[in-house]
Coordinates of C-alpha atoms in Angstrom, one line a residue:
M199 CA -7.6 -23.7 -7.3
Q200 CA -6.2 -23.3 -11.0
A201 CA -3.8 -21.2 -12.1
P202 CA -4.9 -17.8 -13.3
Q203 CA -5.1 -17.3 -16.9
N204 CA -4.6 -13.8 -18.6
N205 CA -8.1 -13.2 -19.8
P206 CA -8.2 -10.1 -21.6
N207 CA -11.9 -9.9 -21.9
A208 CA -12.3 -10.1 -18.1
S209 CA -14.5 -7.5 -16.4
P210 CA -14.8 -6.5 -12.5
T211 CA -18.3 -5.4 -13.4
S212 CA -19.2 -9.1 -14.1
A213 CA -20.8 -11.0 -11.2
P214 CA -20.5 -14.9 -11.5
K215 CA -24.0 -16.4 -10.7
L216 CA -22.8 -18.9 -7.8
A217 CA -24.9 -20.9 -5.1
W218 CA -24.3 -19.5 -1.6
T219 CA -22.6 -22.8 -0.5
Q220 CA -20.1 -22.6 -3.5
T221 CA -19.6 -19.4 -2.5
L222 CA -18.8 -19.9 1.0
K223 CA -16.7 -23.0 0.5
V224 CA -14.3 -20.6 -1.6
Y225 CA -12.8 -19.6 1.9
L226 CA -11.8 -23.1 3.0
E227 CA -9.7 -23.6 -0.3
P228 CA -5.8 -24.0 0.5
A229 CA -4.8 -20.8 -1.4
S230 CA -7.4 -18.8 0.8
L231 CA -6.0 -20.4 4.1
R232 CA -2.5 -19.7 3.1
M233 CA -3.3 -16.0 2.5
L234 CA -4.8 -15.8 6.1
S235 CA -1.3 -16.4 7.6
L236 CA 0.4 -14.3 4.8
G237 CA -2.2 -11.3 5.4
F238 CA -1.1 -11.4 8.9
S239 CA 2.5 -11.1 8.0
A240 CA 1.6 -8.1 5.9
G241 CA -0.7 -6.3 8.5
L242 CA 1.5 -6.5 11.2
P243 CA 4.4 -3.7 10.3
L244 CA 1.7 -1.1 9.2
L245 CA 0.4 0.1 12.5
L246 CA 3.8 -0.2 14.1
V247 CA 5.2 2.6 12.2
L248 CA 2.0 4.6 11.8
G249 CA -1.0 4.0 14.1
T250 CA 0.8 2.5 17.3
L251 CA 4.0 4.4 16.7
S252 CA 1.8 7.8 16.7
F253 CA 0.3 6.7 20.2
W254 CA 4.0 5.7 21.6
L255 CA 5.3 9.2 20.2
R256 CA 2.2 11.2 21.6
E257 CA 2.8 9.6 25.1
A258 CA 6.4 10.3 24.7
G259 CA 5.6 14.1 24.6
I260 CA 6.1 14.7 20.9
D261 CA 4.0 17.3 19.4
R262 CA 1.0 16.6 16.8
T263 CA 2.5 18.6 14.1
T264 CA 5.6 16.5 14.0
I265 CA 3.7 13.5 14.4
G266 CA 1.9 14.2 11.4
F267 CA 4.9 15.0 9.3
L268 CA 6.5 11.5 10.4
S269 CA 3.5 9.9 9.1
W270 CA 5.5 10.5 5.6
V271 CA 7.2 7.5 6.8
G272 CA 4.3 5.5 4.8
L273 CA 5.1 7.2 1.5
A274 CA 7.6 4.3 1.3
Y275 CA 4.3 2.5 0.1
G276 CA 3.6 5.0 -2.3
F277 CA 7.0 4.7 -4.1
K278 CA 7.3 0.9 -3.8
W279 CA 6.5 0.6 -7.8
V280 CA 10.1 2.1 -8.5
W281 CA 11.7 -1.3 -7.2
S282 CA 8.8 -3.5 -7.9
P283 CA 10.4 -4.7 -11.3
L284 CA 13.4 -5.4 -9.4
V285 CA 11.1 -7.9 -7.1
D286 CA 9.3 -9.1 -10.0
R287 CA 12.4 -10.1 -12.1
M288 CA 15.6 -10.0 -10.0
P289 CA 16.7 -13.3 -8.3
I290 CA 18.2 -13.4 -4.7
P291 CA 21.5 -15.4 -4.8
W292 CA 21.2 -18.9 -3.2
L293 CA 17.7 -18.0 -1.9
T294 CA 15.8 -17.9 -5.0
R295 CA 17.0 -21.0 -6.2
T296 CA 16.2 -22.7 -2.8
L297 CA 12.6 -21.2 -2.7
G298 CA 11.5 -19.8 -5.9
R299 CA 11.1 -16.2 -6.9
R300 CA 8.0 -15.2 -4.9
R301 CA 9.0 -16.7 -1.8
S302 CA 12.7 -15.7 -1.9
W303 CA 11.7 -11.9 -1.8
L304 CA 8.8 -12.6 1.1
L305 CA 11.3 -14.1 3.4
A306 CA 14.3 -11.3 2.6
S307 CA 11.5 -8.7 3.4
Q308 CA 10.1 -10.4 6.5
A309 CA 13.9 -10.7 7.9
V310 CA 14.3 -7.0 7.3
I311 CA 11.3 -5.8 9.0
M312 CA 11.8 -8.2 11.9
V313 CA 15.6 -6.7 12.3
A314 CA 14.3 -3.0 12.2
L315 CA 11.6 -3.8 14.9
V316 CA 14.3 -4.9 16.9
S317 CA 16.0 -1.8 16.4
M318 CA 13.2 0.3 17.0
A319 CA 12.5 -1.3 20.4
M320 CA 15.8 -0.5 21.4
T321 CA 15.6 3.1 20.9
D322 CA 13.7 5.8 23.1
P323 CA 12.0 8.6 20.9
Q324 CA 11.9 10.7 24.2
Q325 CA 15.9 10.9 24.1
S326 CA 16.4 11.0 20.5
L327 CA 14.0 10.8 17.8
A328 CA 16.2 10.3 14.8
P329 CA 17.0 6.7 15.1
V330 CA 13.4 5.8 15.5
V331 CA 12.6 7.6 12.5
W332 CA 15.3 5.4 10.5
C333 CA 14.3 2.3 12.0
A334 CA 10.6 3.2 11.1
I335 CA 11.5 3.8 7.4
A336 CA 13.5 0.4 7.3
V337 CA 10.3 -1.2 8.4
A338 CA 8.3 0.5 5.9
F339 CA 10.6 -0.2 3.2
G340 CA 11.0 -3.9 4.0
S341 CA 6.9 -4.2 4.4
A342 CA 6.4 -2.3 1.1
T343 CA 8.8 -4.9 -0.4
Q344 CA 6.9 -7.8 1.1
D345 CA 3.6 -6.2 -0.2
I346 CA 4.9 -6.3 -3.8
A347 CA 6.0 -10.1 -3.6
L348 CA 2.9 -11.0 -1.7
D349 CA 0.4 -9.5 -4.2
A350 CA 2.3 -11.1 -7.2
F351 CA 1.9 -14.6 -4.9
R352 CA -1.6 -13.7 -4.4
I353 CA -2.9 -12.9 -7.9
E354 CA -0.5 -15.9 -9.3
S355 CA -2.3 -18.3 -6.6
A356 CA -5.9 -18.6 -8.0
D357 CA -7.7 -17.2 -11.3
T358 CA -9.8 -14.1 -11.6
E359 CA -13.0 -15.5 -10.4
H360 CA -11.3 -16.2 -6.7
Q361 CA -9.5 -13.1 -6.6
A362 CA -12.2 -11.7 -4.2
A363 CA -12.1 -14.5 -1.9
L364 CA -8.6 -14.3 -1.8
A365 CA -8.8 -10.3 -1.2
A366 CA -11.4 -11.2 1.7
T367 CA -9.0 -13.9 3.4
Y368 CA -6.1 -11.7 2.8
Q369 CA -7.9 -8.9 4.7
T370 CA -9.0 -11.1 7.4
G371 CA -5.3 -12.2 8.2
Y372 CA -4.3 -8.5 7.7
R373 CA -6.9 -7.1 10.1
L374 CA -6.1 -9.9 12.7
A375 CA -2.4 -8.7 12.6
M376 CA -3.7 -5.1 13.0
I377 CA -5.5 -6.3 16.3
W378 CA -2.1 -7.7 17.5
A379 CA -0.1 -4.7 16.4
G380 CA -2.7 -2.1 17.8
A381 CA -4.4 -3.6 20.7
G382 CA -1.4 -6.4 21.5
T383 CA 1.2 -3.8 21.7
L384 CA -0.9 -1.3 23.8
W385 CA -2.0 -4.3 26.2
I386 CA 1.6 -5.5 26.4
A387 CA 3.2 -1.9 27.0
A388 CA 0.2 -1.1 29.8
R389 CA 0.9 -4.8 31.5
A390 CA 4.6 -4.1 31.2
E391 CA 4.3 -0.7 33.1
V392 CA 3.1 -2.0 36.2
P393 CA 6.4 -3.3 37.7
I394 CA 8.1 -0.1 36.6
A395 CA 5.4 2.4 37.9
A396 CA 6.1 0.6 41.4
A397 CA 9.5 1.4 41.3
S398 CA 8.9 5.1 39.8
A399 CA 5.8 6.3 41.2
G400 CA 4.1 9.1 39.1
L401 CA 6.0 8.4 35.9
Q402 CA 3.5 8.2 33.0
Y403 CA 5.9 7.0 30.1
Q404 CA 8.1 4.2 30.5
H405 CA 10.1 3.3 27.5
G406 CA 10.9 -0.3 28.7
A407 CA 7.2 -1.2 28.6
W408 CA 7.3 0.2 24.6
K409 CA 10.4 -1.6 24.3
F410 CA 9.3 -5.2 25.5
A411 CA 5.8 -4.6 23.4
Y412 CA 7.7 -4.1 20.2
L413 CA 10.3 -7.1 20.6
V414 CA 7.1 -9.1 20.7
M415 CA 5.8 -7.7 17.6
A416 CA 9.3 -8.6 16.2
A417 CA 8.9 -12.0 17.1
S418 CA 5.2 -12.2 15.7
M419 CA 6.9 -11.9 12.0
L420 CA 8.2 -15.4 12.5
I421 CA 4.2 -16.5 11.7
G422 CA 4.7 -15.2 7.9
M423 CA 8.2 -16.5 7.8
F424 CA 7.2 -20.0 8.6
T425 CA 4.3 -19.8 6.3
V426 CA 6.8 -18.8 3.6
I427 CA 9.1 -21.8 4.2
F428 CA 6.6 -24.5 4.3
T429 CA 4.2 -23.5 1.5
K430 CA 4.8 -23.9 -2.2
E431 CA 6.0 -21.4 -5.1
P432 CA 2.6 -20.5 -7.1
I433 CA 2.6 -21.2 -10.8
S434 CA 3.9 -18.4 -12.5
R435 CA 4.5 -17.5 -16.0
E436 CA 7.3 -19.6 -17.8
L437 CA 11.1 -17.9 -17.6
L438 CA 11.7 -19.5 -20.9
T439 CA 9.1 -17.2 -22.9
E440 CA 10.6 -14.2 -20.7
N441 CA 14.1 -15.0 -21.5
A442 CA 13.3 -15.5 -25.2
D443 CA 11.4 -11.6 -24.9
I444 CA 14.7 -10.4 -23.5
E445 CA 16.8 -12.1 -26.3
A446 CA 14.5 -10.9 -29.0
S447 CA 14.9 -7.3 -27.7
R448 CA 18.7 -7.6 -27.6
N449 CA 19.0 -8.2 -30.9
L450 CA 16.8 -5.8 -32.1
F451 CA 18.6 -3.4 -29.9
I452 CA 22.2 -4.4 -31.3
E453 CA 20.7 -3.7 -35.0
F454 CA 18.7 -0.7 -34.7
G455 CA 19.8 0.9 -31.2
I456 CA 17.3 1.6 -28.4
P457 CA 14.2 4.3 -28.4
L458 CA 15.4 7.6 -27.8
W459 CA 12.3 7.9 -25.6
G460 CA 13.6 5.1 -23.6
L461 CA 16.6 7.2 -22.7
L462 CA 14.4 10.5 -22.2
L463 CA 12.1 8.4 -19.7
A464 CA 14.9 6.5 -18.1
P465 CA 16.1 9.4 -15.6
I466 CA 12.9 9.6 -14.2
F467 CA 13.4 6.2 -12.1
P468 CA 16.5 7.2 -10.4
A469 CA 15.2 10.7 -9.9
V470 CA 12.1 9.1 -7.8
I471 CA 14.5 7.3 -5.8
L472 CA 16.8 10.0 -5.2
I473 CA 14.4 12.7 -4.5
G474 CA 11.5 10.3 -3.0
M475 CA 9.2 11.6 -0.6
N476 CA 10.9 15.2 -0.2
W477 CA 9.9 16.7 -3.9
L478 CA 6.2 17.2 -2.9
F479 CA 7.3 19.1 0.5
F480 CA 10.0 21.0 -1.1
F481 CA 7.5 22.3 -4.3
S482 CA 4.7 22.9 -1.5
V483 CA 7.4 25.3 0.6
M484 CA 8.4 26.9 -2.8
L485 CA 4.9 27.1 -3.8
L486 CA 4.1 28.8 -0.5
Q487 CA 7.1 31.0 -0.6
N488 CA 7.1 32.1 -4.4
G489 CA 3.5 32.0 -5.5
L490 CA 2.6 30.3 -9.0
V491 CA 6.1 30.9 -10.1
P492 CA 7.5 27.4 -9.5
F493 CA 4.3 26.2 -10.5
F494 CA 4.5 28.1 -13.9
F495 CA 8.2 26.5 -14.3
A496 CA 7.1 23.0 -13.6
L497 CA 4.0 23.2 -16.0
M498 CA 6.4 24.4 -18.7
S499 CA 8.9 21.8 -18.4
I500 CA 6.4 19.0 -18.2
T501 CA 5.0 20.3 -21.4
L502 CA 8.2 20.6 -22.9
Y503 CA 9.2 17.2 -21.8
Y504 CA 6.1 15.6 -23.2
G505 CA 6.4 17.5 -26.7
L506 CA 9.9 16.1 -27.1
M507 CA 8.7 12.6 -25.8
R508 CA 5.9 12.5 -28.6
V509 CA 8.6 13.5 -31.4
T510 CA 10.9 10.9 -30.5
I511 CA 7.9 8.2 -30.4
K512 CA 6.4 9.8 -33.6
F513 CA 9.8 9.2 -35.8
N514 CA 11.2 6.2 -33.9
L515 CA 14.3 7.9 -33.0
R516 CA 16.9 5.6 -32.1
V517 CA 20.5 5.8 -30.5
P518 CA 23.0 3.0 -31.1
I519 CA 24.6 1.3 -28.3
P520 CA 27.6 -1.0 -27.6
A521 CA 26.9 -4.7 -28.3
F522 CA 27.9 -5.8 -24.7
S523 CA 25.2 -3.7 -23.3
A524 CA 22.1 -4.6 -25.4
R525 CA 21.2 -7.4 -23.0
F526 CA 21.1 -4.9 -20.1
F527 CA 18.9 -2.3 -21.9
A528 CA 16.7 -5.4 -23.1
W529 CA 16.1 -6.4 -19.1
I530 CA 15.3 -2.9 -18.0
E531 CA 12.7 -2.8 -21.1
S532 CA 11.1 -5.8 -19.8
A533 CA 11.2 -5.1 -16.4
F534 CA 10.2 -1.4 -16.2
F535 CA 8.7 -0.4 -19.5
K536 CA 6.6 -3.2 -20.8
P537 CA 4.4 -3.4 -17.5
I538 CA 3.4 0.4 -18.1
A539 CA 3.0 0.0 -21.8
D540 CA 1.0 -3.0 -21.4
F541 CA -1.8 -1.3 -19.0
V542 CA -1.8 2.0 -21.2
R543 CA -2.1 0.0 -24.5
R544 CA -4.9 -2.2 -22.9
Y545 CA -6.7 0.7 -21.4
R546 CA -5.9 4.0 -23.4
K547 CA -7.5 7.2 -22.4
Q548 CA -9.8 5.3 -19.9
A549 CA -6.6 4.6 -17.9
I550 CA -6.5 8.3 -16.6
I551 CA -10.2 7.7 -15.2
I552 CA -8.8 4.5 -13.7
L553 CA -5.6 5.9 -12.1
A554 CA -7.5 8.8 -10.7
L555 CA -9.7 6.4 -8.9
I556 CA -6.9 4.6 -7.5
A557 CA -4.9 7.6 -6.3
T558 CA -8.1 8.9 -4.3
Y559 CA -9.9 6.4 -3.4
R560 CA -8.7 5.7 0.3
I561 CA -7.9 9.3 0.8
S562 CA -10.6 9.7 3.4
D563 CA -9.8 7.0 5.8
V564 CA -6.1 7.5 5.5
V565 CA -6.0 11.1 6.1
M566 CA -8.3 10.5 9.0
G567 CA -6.6 7.6 10.5
I568 CA -3.2 9.4 11.2
M569 CA -4.7 11.5 13.9
A570 CA -6.8 9.1 15.3
N571 CA -4.6 7.7 17.9
P572 CA -3.4 11.2 19.0
F573 CA -7.2 11.9 19.2
Y574 CA -7.7 9.2 21.7
V575 CA -5.0 10.4 23.7
D576 CA -6.1 14.0 23.9
M577 CA -9.6 12.9 24.5
G578 CA -8.3 11.0 27.6
F579 CA -8.8 7.4 26.8
S580 CA -6.5 4.9 28.2
K581 CA -4.3 2.5 26.6
D582 CA -6.4 -0.4 27.6
E583 CA -9.5 1.4 26.3
V584 CA -8.0 2.0 23.1
A585 CA -6.8 -1.1 22.9
A586 CA -10.4 -3.1 23.5
V587 CA -12.4 -0.6 21.4
T588 CA -10.2 0.4 18.5
K589 CA -8.2 -2.6 18.2
V590 CA -10.5 -5.3 19.1
Y591 CA -13.9 -4.4 18.3
G592 CA -13.4 -2.2 15.5
V593 CA -11.1 -4.6 13.9
A594 CA -13.5 -7.5 14.4
M595 CA -16.2 -5.2 12.4
T596 CA -13.7 -4.9 9.7
L597 CA -13.1 -8.6 9.6
V598 CA -17.0 -8.8 9.2
G599 CA -16.9 -5.9 6.5
A600 CA -14.1 -7.9 4.7
F601 CA -15.9 -11.0 4.8
V602 CA -19.4 -9.0 3.4
G603 CA -17.5 -7.4 1.1
G604 CA -16.0 -10.2 -0.8
V605 CA -19.4 -12.3 -0.6
L606 CA -21.2 -9.1 -2.3
S607 CA -18.4 -8.7 -5.1
L608 CA -19.0 -12.4 -6.0
R609 CA -22.8 -11.8 -6.1
M610 CA -23.2 -8.3 -7.3
G611 CA -20.0 -7.2 -8.7
V612 CA -17.1 -5.3 -7.8
M613 CA -17.9 -1.9 -8.9
R614 CA -21.3 -1.8 -7.0
V615 CA -19.8 -2.7 -4.0
L616 CA -16.8 -0.2 -4.5
M617 CA -19.2 2.7 -4.8
L618 CA -20.8 1.1 -1.4
G619 CA -17.7 1.2 0.2
A620 CA -16.8 4.9 -0.9
I621 CA -20.0 6.1 0.4
L622 CA -19.7 4.3 4.0
S623 CA -15.8 5.3 4.2
A624 CA -16.5 8.9 3.8
A625 CA -19.8 9.2 5.6
S626 CA -18.2 7.3 8.9
N627 CA -15.6 10.1 9.1
L628 CA -18.5 12.3 10.2
L629 CA -19.3 10.1 13.2
F630 CA -15.8 11.0 14.5
A631 CA -16.6 14.7 14.3
W632 CA -19.5 13.9 16.5
L633 CA -17.4 11.9 18.9
S634 CA -15.0 14.8 19.4
T635 CA -18.1 16.7 21.1
R636 CA -18.7 13.8 23.6
G637 CA -15.5 13.9 25.3
H638 CA -14.5 10.4 27.3
D639 CA -17.3 8.4 26.3
V640 CA -16.6 4.8 25.9
T641 CA -19.8 3.8 24.5
A642 CA -19.9 6.1 21.5
L643 CA -16.4 5.1 21.0
V644 CA -17.7 1.9 20.5
W645 CA -20.2 2.5 18.0
V646 CA -18.2 5.0 16.0
V647 CA -15.2 2.7 15.8
S648 CA -17.4 -0.2 14.5
A649 CA -19.3 1.7 11.9
D650 CA -15.9 3.3 10.5
N651 CA -14.1 -0.3 10.4
L652 CA -17.2 -2.1 9.0
A653 CA -17.3 0.4 6.2
G654 CA -13.7 0.1 5.7
G655 CA -13.7 -3.7 5.5
I656 CA -16.3 -3.5 2.8
A657 CA -14.2 -0.8 0.6
S658 CA -11.0 -2.4 1.2
S659 CA -12.1 -6.1 0.2
A660 CA -13.8 -4.7 -3.3
F661 CA -11.0 -2.3 -3.6
I662 CA -8.3 -5.2 -3.9
A663 CA -10.2 -7.2 -5.9
Y664 CA -10.7 -4.5 -8.5
L665 CA -7.0 -3.7 -8.5
S666 CA -6.3 -7.5 -9.0
S667 CA -8.6 -7.3 -12.1
L668 CA -6.8 -4.7 -13.7
T669 CA -3.4 -6.5 -13.7
N670 CA -2.1 -8.4 -16.3
V671 CA -0.5 -11.8 -15.1
Q672 CA 2.4 -11.5 -17.3
Y673 CA 3.3 -8.4 -14.9
S674 CA 1.5 -9.0 -11.9
A675 CA 4.2 -7.8 -9.3
T676 CA 5.1 -4.4 -11.1
Q677 CA 1.6 -3.5 -12.0
Y678 CA -0.1 -4.0 -8.9
A679 CA 2.6 -2.6 -7.0
L680 CA 2.2 0.7 -9.2
F681 CA -1.5 0.7 -8.6
S682 CA -1.2 0.2 -4.9
S683 CA 1.4 2.7 -4.5
M684 CA -0.7 5.1 -6.2
M685 CA -3.5 4.2 -3.8
L686 CA -1.3 5.6 -0.9
L687 CA 0.9 8.3 -2.3
L688 CA -1.7 11.3 -2.5
P689 CA -3.4 10.2 0.6
K690 CA -0.2 9.9 2.8
F691 CA 1.1 13.3 1.4
V692 CA -2.2 15.0 2.2
A693 CA -2.1 13.1 5.8
G694 CA 1.4 14.6 6.7
F695 CA -0.4 18.0 7.2
S696 CA -3.1 16.5 9.4
G697 CA -1.6 17.6 12.7
K698 CA -1.1 21.0 11.6
Y699 CA -4.7 21.1 10.6
V700 CA -5.7 19.6 13.9
D701 CA -3.8 22.3 15.7
A702 CA -5.1 25.4 13.6
F703 CA -8.8 24.2 13.3
G704 CA -9.5 21.6 15.9
Y705 CA -10.6 17.7 15.6
A706 CA -14.3 18.4 14.8
D707 CA -13.4 20.3 11.7
F708 CA -10.8 18.0 10.8
F709 CA -13.0 15.0 10.7
T710 CA -15.7 16.9 8.4
S711 CA -13.2 17.9 6.2
T712 CA -11.8 14.4 5.8
A713 CA -15.2 13.2 4.7
L714 CA -15.7 15.9 2.2
L715 CA -12.4 14.4 0.6
G716 CA -14.3 11.2 -0.4
V717 CA -17.1 13.1 -2.6
P718 CA -14.8 13.3 -5.8
V719 CA -14.3 9.6 -5.2
L720 CA -18.0 8.8 -5.8
I721 CA -17.9 10.7 -9.2
L722 CA -14.7 8.5 -10.2
V723 CA -16.2 5.2 -9.2
A724 CA -19.3 6.1 -11.3
L725 CA -17.0 6.8 -14.4
A726 CA -14.8 3.8 -13.6
S727 CA -17.7 1.7 -13.6
R728 CA -18.5 2.2 -17.5
T729 CA -14.8 1.2 -18.4
K730 CA -14.1 -2.5 -19.0
T731 CA -10.9 -4.2 -18.4
R732 CA -9.4 -5.6 -21.3

């Protein structure tokens, strides 16, 4: 594959006319095969801190409401845009010189994931839940950091026409890892229970079984680590050009000072880091306790803040700074502000529609997925049944869906497949509402899970290709991290209340409600299809 080019006129709606043989050969190219194993490394941690962990916690006797709130661990993926500029620009001592920018961050984040999984395995949530939560946060942070570097690695490994194929092979590796992290963990834990049960008859929960399973999962991260070590660094933008831009900004800041709007915007980043996942929760509590008062003050504050920003930009107000700090501010501008400004400049008012679509596209399946494993436990399905059906047959259908989505994107265009995926993803949740009335019916579980995962594979493949088409290769890591963060932020927050909703209304109403959440997405896809990338 050739190195990607920054084509300002590229459009995700255009479908290149390729022969079927050419289309299929794309999946055998080195870059596609490389993404298979790296996708495995990316997909492994997700279920271990969300789906599989929720099964473990439910079996350990943790209540559904707590499990729902613990899904907010996944909000680490929603805030990864905050530190994505550091991954995009900051070198890691010695490691970056040895491996390169992308591979050094990939290897470092994979090491964090492995260590955190080992620590999680050594703790028992039935005895103390807090250590498990902290370990899960560390896994999620390492996994989100790996995603930042890997998304940039993928985008820089191929041109625009091949991004759908890379997305499909990435999804294949990702889903294979989910089979292993889901079915594999449950299968290993079930097998490890046998000698323990012989020694302690009647004991339903054994921490030792889960401990062994999670240690095996930690060792599985070696697949991604070896791939990073033995692969080559992709062709990236020239560092000389990057340094020249920073030097030009430094000279400008020394002579005229830095823009006042930059100083006003800068506190947002540490505020997001410090407040993180808690501000939405605290705001929700305040809103419930005090009515619309906090909403009114928040709206007034945002309005005044926006007005002040507009004034400083319109009159180009600047603040003098010491010469020794000019390079630091120039680096901050290059790492944080320019990637966001580039996106706004290219899409202007259309950016609102694009960002709204990104923020809501996955909401139906993400919110539903948090309660899936507690649902299986409460319906009486065993570990082996869940492993065989949901983590093997289901994920196999996701692989088929990812392949079909990649091929259809090349043949029909990304936006048409994006609409198809949105319809199927929302509609498949209604099948779970029907399943909740069937009781312990393994055959029905097979059909429902297979249909749901086929829809999810088609939607995910097209959506990744769409996000990739929106990025400027000059800021690939930062911009893609922003998009993929927004993709999960709202759904993960809403999903935190899923356990409380199920306790109040039951599974059937819950699954029906998650299907309805996908209706506005259809409107946004239709509007976004009229928006051309620049």
